[in-house]
Amino acid sequence: MNIEDLKKLGISEEAAKKILAMHEEAISAEKKKLSDKEAELEMAAEKIRELTEGNADTEFLRNELAAANKKYNEDTSAMKLENAIALALVDCGAIDRDIVSSLIDRSALKLENGRLMGLDEQLEKLRTEKAFLFGEEPSRIMDIGLKHGAPTSGDCFGFKFTGIWCEKK
């Protein structure tokens, strides 16, 4: 755009000069914005190159993350194995679960799909060699001493028992 183009549109020369001056100011402001954005883009590209290259800091952090993930996986696997052993010892009727647990060779055990493989053989061997560590296997239904079907009642130590409630005489 120039003065002649504006004169052809019927704008006076003085107004055309003012319009061109304003237009040049707007263009220079936009050019400055463009150069600022280009500089910002170049800084971002440099930062991306710096982060994606194998510099020591990112490599160190990657190694730390891998080590932390490995330790987490090992710890959770060990905890799952210990919990599975503890539950199995409750089910098999071990009297002192700590002692029986210390006698189990964990290197021969595997936890697959929620099943503990290799423990049954070790427990059978311990049952035959150290039977005093095992009692009877607990039943799944516990007898708590209440007779069902008829309410209980009676006097005992100054209290009158009716059902499961205890009232003072």
PDB file of C-alpha atoms in Angstrom:
ATOM      1  CA  MET A   1       0.000   0.000   0.000  1.00  0.00           C
ATOM      2  CA  ASN A   2       1.307   3.436  -0.924  1.00  0.00           C
ATOM      3  CA  ILE A   3       0.103   7.068  -1.269  1.00  0.00           C
ATOM      4  CA  GLU A   4      -0.979   6.660  -4.907  1.00  0.00           C
ATOM      5  CA  ASP A   5      -3.209   3.702  -4.019  1.00  0.00           C
ATOM      6  CA  LEU A   6      -4.898   5.760  -1.308  1.00  0.00           C
ATOM      7  CA  LYS A   7      -5.289   8.796  -3.640  1.00  0.00           C
ATOM      8  CA  LYS A   8      -7.032   6.562  -6.176  1.00  0.00           C
ATOM      9  CA  LEU A   9      -9.536   5.718  -3.438  1.00  0.00           C
ATOM     10  CA  GLY A  10     -10.315   9.412  -2.995  1.00  0.00           C
ATOM     11  CA  ILE A  11      -8.301  10.051   0.138  1.00  0.00           C
ATOM     12  CA  SER A  12      -6.409  13.339   0.389  1.00  0.00           C
ATOM     13  CA  GLU A  13      -2.597  13.273   0.349  1.00  0.00           C
ATOM     14  CA  GLU A  14      -2.311  14.474   3.945  1.00  0.00           C
ATOM     15  CA  ALA A  15      -4.770  11.811   5.213  1.00  0.00           C
ATOM     16  CA  ALA A  16      -3.007   9.184   3.108  1.00  0.00           C
ATOM     17  CA  LYS A  17       0.342  10.066   4.732  1.00  0.00           C
ATOM     18  CA  LYS A  18      -1.219   9.725   8.194  1.00  0.00           C
ATOM     19  CA  ILE A  19      -2.799   6.402   7.248  1.00  0.00           C
ATOM     20  CA  LEU A  20       0.525   5.102   5.918  1.00  0.00           C
ATOM     21  CA  ALA A  21       2.348   6.252   9.069  1.00  0.00           C
ATOM     22  CA  MET A  22      -0.204   4.446  11.229  1.00  0.00           C
ATOM     23  CA  HIS A  23       0.038   1.398   8.958  1.00  0.00           C
ATOM     24  CA  GLU A  24       3.847   1.337   9.245  1.00  0.00           C
ATOM     25  CA  GLU A  25       3.609   1.626  13.050  1.00  0.00           C
ATOM     26  CA  ALA A  26       1.185  -1.312  13.139  1.00  0.00           C
ATOM     27  CA  ILE A  27       3.446  -3.353  10.854  1.00  0.00           C
ATOM     28  CA  SER A  28       6.547  -2.581  12.945  1.00  0.00           C
ATOM     29  CA  ALA A  29       4.650  -3.539  16.126  1.00  0.00           C
ATOM     30  CA  GLU A  30       3.591  -6.828  14.516  1.00  0.00           C
ATOM     31  CA  LYS A  31       7.167  -7.429  13.312  1.00  0.00           C
ATOM     32  CA  LYS A  32       8.401  -6.881  16.874  1.00  0.00           C
ATOM     33  CA  LYS A  33       5.800  -9.358  18.198  1.00  0.00           C
ATOM     34  CA  LEU A  34       6.869 -11.835  15.517  1.00  0.00           C
ATOM     35  CA  SER A  35      10.556 -11.499  16.398  1.00  0.00           C
ATOM     36  CA  ASP A  36       9.746 -11.904  20.111  1.00  0.00           C
ATOM     37  CA  LYS A  37       7.750 -15.072  19.382  1.00  0.00           C
ATOM     38  CA  GLU A  38      10.528 -16.399  17.157  1.00  0.00           C
ATOM     39  CA  ALA A  39      13.047 -15.808  19.958  1.00  0.00           C
ATOM     40  CA  GLU A  40      10.702 -17.539  22.434  1.00  0.00           C
ATOM     41  CA  LEU A  41      10.266 -20.436  20.011  1.00  0.00           C
ATOM     42  CA  GLU A  42      14.042 -20.747  19.588  1.00  0.00           C
ATOM     43  CA  MET A  43      14.503 -20.795  23.394  1.00  0.00           C
ATOM     44  CA  ALA A  44      11.858 -23.526  23.687  1.00  0.00           C
ATOM     45  CA  ALA A  45      13.488 -25.543  20.912  1.00  0.00           C
ATOM     46  CA  GLU A  46      16.861 -25.200  22.655  1.00  0.00           C
ATOM     47  CA  LYS A  47      15.323 -26.351  25.950  1.00  0.00           C
ATOM     48  CA  ILE A  48      13.749 -29.364  24.212  1.00  0.00           C
ATOM     49  CA  ARG A  49      17.091 -30.272  22.620  1.00  0.00           C
ATOM     50  CA  GLU A  50      18.766 -29.933  26.001  1.00  0.00           C
ATOM     51  CA  LEU A  51      16.214 -32.171  27.706  1.00  0.00           C
ATOM     52  CA  THR A  52      16.090 -34.825  24.996  1.00  0.00           C
ATOM     53  CA  GLU A  53      19.819 -35.150  24.644  1.00  0.00           C
ATOM     54  CA  GLY A  54      21.448 -37.625  26.991  1.00  0.00           C
ATOM     55  CA  ASN A  55      22.768 -35.098  29.459  1.00  0.00           C
ATOM     56  CA  ALA A  56      23.858 -36.315  32.871  1.00  0.00           C
ATOM     57  CA  ASP A  57      20.896 -34.948  34.820  1.00  0.00           C
ATOM     58  CA  THR A  58      18.191 -36.663  32.789  1.00  0.00           C
ATOM     59  CA  GLU A  59      20.198 -39.876  32.566  1.00  0.00           C
ATOM     60  CA  PHE A  60      20.704 -39.798  36.348  1.00  0.00           C
ATOM     61  CA  LEU A  61      16.980 -39.251  36.909  1.00  0.00           C
ATOM     62  CA  ARG A  62      16.076 -42.070  34.508  1.00  0.00           C
ATOM     63  CA  ASN A  63      18.406 -44.426  36.382  1.00  0.00           C
ATOM     64  CA  GLU A  64      16.983 -43.345  39.744  1.00  0.00           C
ATOM     65  CA  LEU A  65      13.441 -43.917  38.489  1.00  0.00           C
ATOM     66  CA  ALA A  66      14.316 -47.363  37.147  1.00  0.00           C
ATOM     67  CA  ALA A  67      15.983 -48.305  40.447  1.00  0.00           C
ATOM     68  CA  ALA A  68      13.002 -47.045  42.456  1.00  0.00           C
ATOM     69  CA  ASN A  69      10.568 -49.003  40.269  1.00  0.00           C
ATOM     70  CA  LYS A  70      12.676 -52.138  40.628  1.00  0.00           C
ATOM     71  CA  LYS A  71      12.813 -51.777  44.429  1.00  0.00           C
ATOM     72  CA  TYR A  72       9.049 -51.153  44.565  1.00  0.00           C
ATOM     73  CA  ASN A  73       8.326 -54.281  42.501  1.00  0.00           C
ATOM     74  CA  GLU A  74      10.676 -56.392  44.637  1.00  0.00           C
ATOM     75  CA  ASP A  75       9.191 -55.069  47.886  1.00  0.00           C
ATOM     76  CA  THR A  76       5.597 -55.643  46.804  1.00  0.00           C
ATOM     77  CA  SER A  77       6.454 -59.151  45.580  1.00  0.00           C
ATOM     78  CA  ALA A  78       8.129 -59.966  48.908  1.00  0.00           C
ATOM     79  CA  MET A  79       5.173 -58.546  50.837  1.00  0.00           C
ATOM     80  CA  LYS A  80       2.683 -60.573  48.777  1.00  0.00           C
ATOM     81  CA  LEU A  81       4.768 -63.713  49.378  1.00  0.00           C
ATOM     82  CA  GLU A  82       4.974 -63.086  53.142  1.00  0.00           C
ATOM     83  CA  ASN A  83       1.234 -62.452  53.371  1.00  0.00           C
ATOM     84  CA  ALA A  84       0.483 -65.615  51.402  1.00  0.00           C
ATOM     85  CA  ILE A  85       2.760 -67.615  53.729  1.00  0.00           C
ATOM     86  CA  ALA A  86       1.107 -66.112  56.825  1.00  0.00           C
ATOM     87  CA  LEU A  87      -2.368 -66.996  55.537  1.00  0.00           C
ATOM     88  CA  ALA A  88      -1.264 -70.522  54.649  1.00  0.00           C
ATOM     89  CA  LEU A  89       0.206 -71.016  58.132  1.00  0.00           C
ATOM     90  CA  VAL A  90      -3.088 -69.982  59.708  1.00  0.00           C
ATOM     91  CA  ASP A  91      -4.944 -72.445  57.476  1.00  0.00           C
ATOM     92  CA  CYS A  92      -2.578 -75.353  58.186  1.00  0.00           C
ATOM     93  CA  GLY A  93      -2.925 -75.078  61.974  1.00  0.00           C
ATOM     94  CA  ALA A  94       0.583 -73.947  62.882  1.00  0.00           C
ATOM     95  CA  ILE A  95       0.762 -73.354  66.634  1.00  0.00           C
ATOM     96  CA  ASP A  96       3.679 -70.911  66.501  1.00  0.00           C
ATOM     97  CA  ARG A  97       3.544 -69.319  63.068  1.00  0.00           C
ATOM     98  CA  ASP A  98       6.756 -67.336  63.601  1.00  0.00           C
ATOM     99  CA  ILE A  99       8.829 -70.464  64.190  1.00  0.00           C
ATOM    100  CA  VAL A 100       7.210 -72.365  61.324  1.00  0.00           C
ATOM    101  CA  SER A 101       7.669 -69.351  59.057  1.00  0.00           C
ATOM    102  CA  SER A 102      11.375 -69.158  59.883  1.00  0.00           C
ATOM    103  CA  LEU A 103      11.771 -72.824  58.862  1.00  0.00           C
ATOM    104  CA  ILE A 104      10.333 -72.294  55.376  1.00  0.00           C
ATOM    105  CA  ASP A 105      12.759 -72.016  52.452  1.00  0.00           C
ATOM    106  CA  ARG A 106      11.446 -68.982  50.581  1.00  0.00           C
ATOM    107  CA  SER A 107      13.747 -69.538  47.601  1.00  0.00           C
ATOM    108  CA  ALA A 108      11.719 -72.644  46.729  1.00  0.00           C
ATOM    109  CA  LEU A 109       8.404 -70.762  46.765  1.00  0.00           C
ATOM    110  CA  LYS A 110       6.642 -69.057  43.898  1.00  0.00           C
ATOM    111  CA  LEU A 111       3.489 -66.973  43.950  1.00  0.00           C
ATOM    112  CA  GLU A 112       1.583 -67.567  40.709  1.00  0.00           C
ATOM    113  CA  ASN A 113      -1.907 -66.235  40.078  1.00  0.00           C
ATOM    114  CA  GLY A 114      -2.572 -65.915  43.790  1.00  0.00           C
ATOM    115  CA  ARG A 115      -1.460 -69.496  44.541  1.00  0.00           C
ATOM    116  CA  LEU A 116       1.608 -70.282  46.608  1.00  0.00           C
ATOM    117  CA  MET A 117       3.560 -73.029  44.852  1.00  0.00           C
ATOM    118  CA  GLY A 118       6.009 -75.226  46.768  1.00  0.00           C
ATOM    119  CA  LEU A 119       4.717 -74.545  50.277  1.00  0.00           C
ATOM    120  CA  ASP A 120       2.603 -77.682  50.692  1.00  0.00           C
ATOM    121  CA  GLU A 121       5.623 -79.957  50.310  1.00  0.00           C
ATOM    122  CA  GLN A 122       7.597 -78.007  52.892  1.00  0.00           C
ATOM    123  CA  LEU A 123       4.698 -77.984  55.357  1.00  0.00           C
ATOM    124  CA  GLU A 124       4.188 -81.741  54.997  1.00  0.00           C
ATOM    125  CA  LYS A 125       7.885 -82.293  55.674  1.00  0.00           C
ATOM    126  CA  LEU A 126       7.707 -80.045  58.754  1.00  0.00           C
ATOM    127  CA  ARG A 127       4.551 -81.853  59.960  1.00  0.00           C
ATOM    128  CA  THR A 128       6.380 -85.169  59.923  1.00  0.00           C
ATOM    129  CA  GLU A 129       9.695 -83.878  61.338  1.00  0.00           C
ATOM    130  CA  LYS A 130       8.361 -81.333  63.832  1.00  0.00           C
ATOM    131  CA  ALA A 131       4.788 -82.310  64.541  1.00  0.00           C
ATOM    132  CA  PHE A 132       4.818 -80.398  67.843  1.00  0.00           C
ATOM    133  CA  LEU A 133       4.653 -77.127  65.849  1.00  0.00           C
ATOM    134  CA  PHE A 134       1.236 -78.013  64.450  1.00  0.00           C
ATOM    135  CA  GLY A 135      -2.145 -78.494  66.040  1.00  0.00           C
ATOM    136  CA  GLU A 136      -5.311 -79.518  64.365  1.00  0.00           C
ATOM    137  CA  GLU A 137      -6.261 -77.590  61.307  1.00  0.00           C
ATOM    138  CA  PRO A 138      -8.793 -74.975  62.382  1.00  0.00           C
ATOM    139  CA  SER A 139     -12.355 -75.512  61.311  1.00  0.00           C
ATOM    140  CA  ARG A 140     -13.949 -72.821  59.215  1.00  0.00           C
ATOM    141  CA  ILE A 141     -16.866 -72.504  61.677  1.00  0.00           C
ATOM    142  CA  MET A 142     -15.894 -71.380  65.135  1.00  0.00           C
ATOM    143  CA  ASP A 143     -17.867 -72.574  68.143  1.00  0.00           C
ATOM    144  CA  ILE A 144     -18.293 -69.607  70.469  1.00  0.00           C
ATOM    145  CA  GLY A 145     -20.256 -71.577  73.050  1.00  0.00           C
ATOM    146  CA  LEU A 146     -23.743 -70.198  72.444  1.00  0.00           C
ATOM    147  CA  LYS A 147     -26.618 -72.611  72.087  1.00  0.00           C
ATOM    148  CA  HIS A 148     -28.773 -71.525  69.215  1.00  0.00           C
ATOM    149  CA  GLY A 149     -32.515 -72.007  69.131  1.00  0.00           C
ATOM    150  CA  ALA A 150     -33.342 -71.295  72.777  1.00  0.00           C
ATOM    151  CA  PRO A 151     -32.640 -68.072  74.663  1.00  0.00           C
ATOM    152  CA  THR A 152     -30.148 -68.388  77.480  1.00  0.00           C
ATOM    153  CA  SER A 153     -30.985 -67.218  80.955  1.00  0.00           C
ATOM    154  CA  GLY A 154     -29.716 -67.677  84.469  1.00  0.00           C
ATOM    155  CA  ASP A 155     -28.188 -66.072  87.495  1.00  0.00           C
ATOM    156  CA  CYS A 156     -24.457 -65.719  87.794  1.00  0.00           C
ATOM    157  CA  PHE A 157     -22.330 -63.528  90.068  1.00  0.00           C
ATOM    158  CA  GLY A 158     -25.198 -61.210  90.872  1.00  0.00           C
ATOM    159  CA  PHE A 159     -26.265 -60.703  87.248  1.00  0.00           C
ATOM    160  CA  LYS A 160     -29.325 -62.014  85.516  1.00  0.00           C
ATOM    161  CA  PHE A 161     -28.524 -63.175  81.992  1.00  0.00           C
ATOM    162  CA  THR A 162     -31.258 -63.106  79.388  1.00  0.00           C
ATOM    163  CA  GLY A 163     -30.217 -63.877  75.838  1.00  0.00           C
ATOM    164  CA  ILE A 164     -27.171 -61.860  75.075  1.00  0.00           C
ATOM    165  CA  TRP A 165     -28.105 -59.001  77.355  1.00  0.00           C
ATOM    166  CA  CYS A 166     -26.850 -58.737  80.868  1.00  0.00           C
ATOM    167  CA  GLU A 167     -28.969 -56.943  83.429  1.00  0.00           C
ATOM    168  CA  LYS A 168     -27.880 -56.165  86.967  1.00  0.00           C
ATOM    169  CA  LYS A 169     -30.239 -57.670  89.606  1.00  0.00           C
TER     170      LYS A 169
END
